[in-house]
Short mmCIF file of C-alpha atoms in Angstrom, two decimals:
data_model
loop_
_atom_site.label_atom_id
_atom_site.label_comp_id
_atom_site.label_asym_id
_atom_site.label_seq_id
_atom_site.Cartn_x
_atom_site.Cartn_y
_atom_site.Cartn_z
CA UNK J 1 35.16 100.98 43.64
CA UNK J 2 34.96 101.30 39.77
CA UNK J 3 35.62 97.71 37.79
CA UNK J 4 39.11 98.64 37.06
CA UNK J 5 39.76 99.10 41.03
CA UNK J 6 38.48 95.87 41.28
CA UNK J 7 40.43 93.83 38.49
CA UNK J 8 43.58 96.30 40.00
CA UNK J 9 43.08 94.55 43.31
CA UNK J 10 42.56 91.19 42.00
CA UNK J 11 45.90 91.49 40.33
CA UNK J 12 47.76 93.05 42.81
CA UNK J 13 46.22 90.39 45.61
CA UNK J 14 47.29 87.45 43.28
CA UNK J 15 50.92 88.78 42.88
CA UNK J 16 51.17 89.58 46.70
CA UNK J 17 49.69 86.04 47.53
CA UNK J 18 51.93 84.40 45.15
CA UNK J 19 54.75 86.20 46.90
CA UNK J 20 53.82 85.53 50.24
CA UNK J 21 53.55 82.07 49.22
CA UNK J 22 57.02 82.07 47.94
CA UNK J 23 58.35 83.51 51.38
CA UNK J 24 56.84 80.76 53.52
CA UNK J 25 59.33 77.67 53.25
CA UNK J 26 57.88 74.36 52.58
CA UNK J 27 55.03 73.29 50.68
CA UNK J 28 51.46 74.80 51.12
CA UNK J 29 48.68 72.64 50.06
CA UNK J 30 46.02 75.53 49.34
CA UNK J 31 44.47 76.37 45.97
CA UNK J 32 45.59 79.50 43.90
CA UNK J 33 41.92 80.77 44.51
CA UNK J 34 42.61 80.73 48.42
CA UNK J 35 46.05 82.39 47.96
CA UNK J 36 44.56 85.12 45.61
CA UNK J 37 42.12 85.53 48.52
CA UNK J 38 44.64 85.83 51.00
CA UNK J 39 46.65 87.99 49.04
CA UNK J 40 43.87 90.57 48.40
CA UNK J 41 43.13 90.58 52.11
CA UNK J 42 46.96 91.04 52.88
CA UNK J 43 47.42 93.95 50.31
CA UNK J 44 44.24 96.02 51.69
CA UNK J 45 45.48 95.51 55.15
CA UNK J 46 49.11 96.11 54.39
CA UNK J 47 48.18 99.43 52.81
CA UNK J 48 46.38 100.51 56.01
CA UNK J 49 48.99 99.32 58.21
CA UNK J 50 51.70 101.29 56.28
CA UNK J 51 49.69 104.40 56.34
CA UNK J 52 48.90 104.03 60.08
CA UNK J 53 52.70 103.58 60.63
CA UNK J 54 53.78 106.20 57.96
CA UNK J 55 55.60 103.79 55.80
CA UNK J 56 53.58 104.60 52.45
CA UNK J 57 53.98 107.62 50.60
CA UNK J 58 52.73 109.15 47.48
CA UNK J 59 55.36 108.29 45.22
CA UNK J 60 55.36 108.42 41.38
CA UNK J 61 56.69 104.79 41.29
CA UNK J 62 56.23 101.66 43.24
CA UNK J 63 56.09 102.19 47.02
CA UNK J 64 58.72 99.39 48.25
CA UNK J 65 57.92 99.94 51.94
CA UNK J 66 54.33 99.24 51.41
CA UNK J 67 54.96 96.34 49.38
CA UNK J 68 57.21 94.64 51.86
CA UNK J 69 54.59 95.26 54.59
CA UNK J 70 52.05 93.45 52.18
CA UNK J 71 54.10 90.54 51.13
CA UNK J 72 54.77 89.98 54.92
CA UNK J 73 51.24 90.07 55.65
CA UNK J 74 50.60 87.79 53.03
CA UNK J 75 53.21 85.23 54.13
CA UNK J 76 51.95 85.14 57.65
CA UNK J 77 48.34 84.77 56.05
CA UNK J 78 49.50 81.82 53.66
CA UNK J 79 51.18 80.21 56.65
CA UNK J 80 48.02 80.67 59.25
CA UNK J 81 45.68 79.29 56.14
CA UNK J 82 47.94 76.36 55.10
CA UNK J 83 48.58 75.32 58.64
CA UNK J 84 44.74 75.45 59.51
CA UNK J 85 43.62 73.64 56.40
CA UNK J 86 46.50 71.09 56.42
CA UNK J 87 45.68 69.90 59.94
CA UNK J 88 43.54 66.93 58.99
CA UNK J 89 46.10 65.58 56.15
CA UNK J 90 48.88 63.07 56.94
CA UNK J 91 52.52 63.48 56.17
CA UNK J 92 53.91 61.18 53.44
#
């Protein structure tokens, strides 16, 4: 993977993680770095899943079906990580 590919993956991961965080209702107590990690993992898994199901196609623009799969996976990931990391905290 080239440096450009890594930077692109980080940017896409940040965007997908932020969108996934917006989809999950309530307030999530997690850092932006953790959101970015969840987003990168969701972007990679979403691409693989979209290709396996046949949603992802080679389009000249944005592949909206693949993006929806990535954001849904990011929302699930954010909910899981926020739920796991927030277990020790008391509600205010």
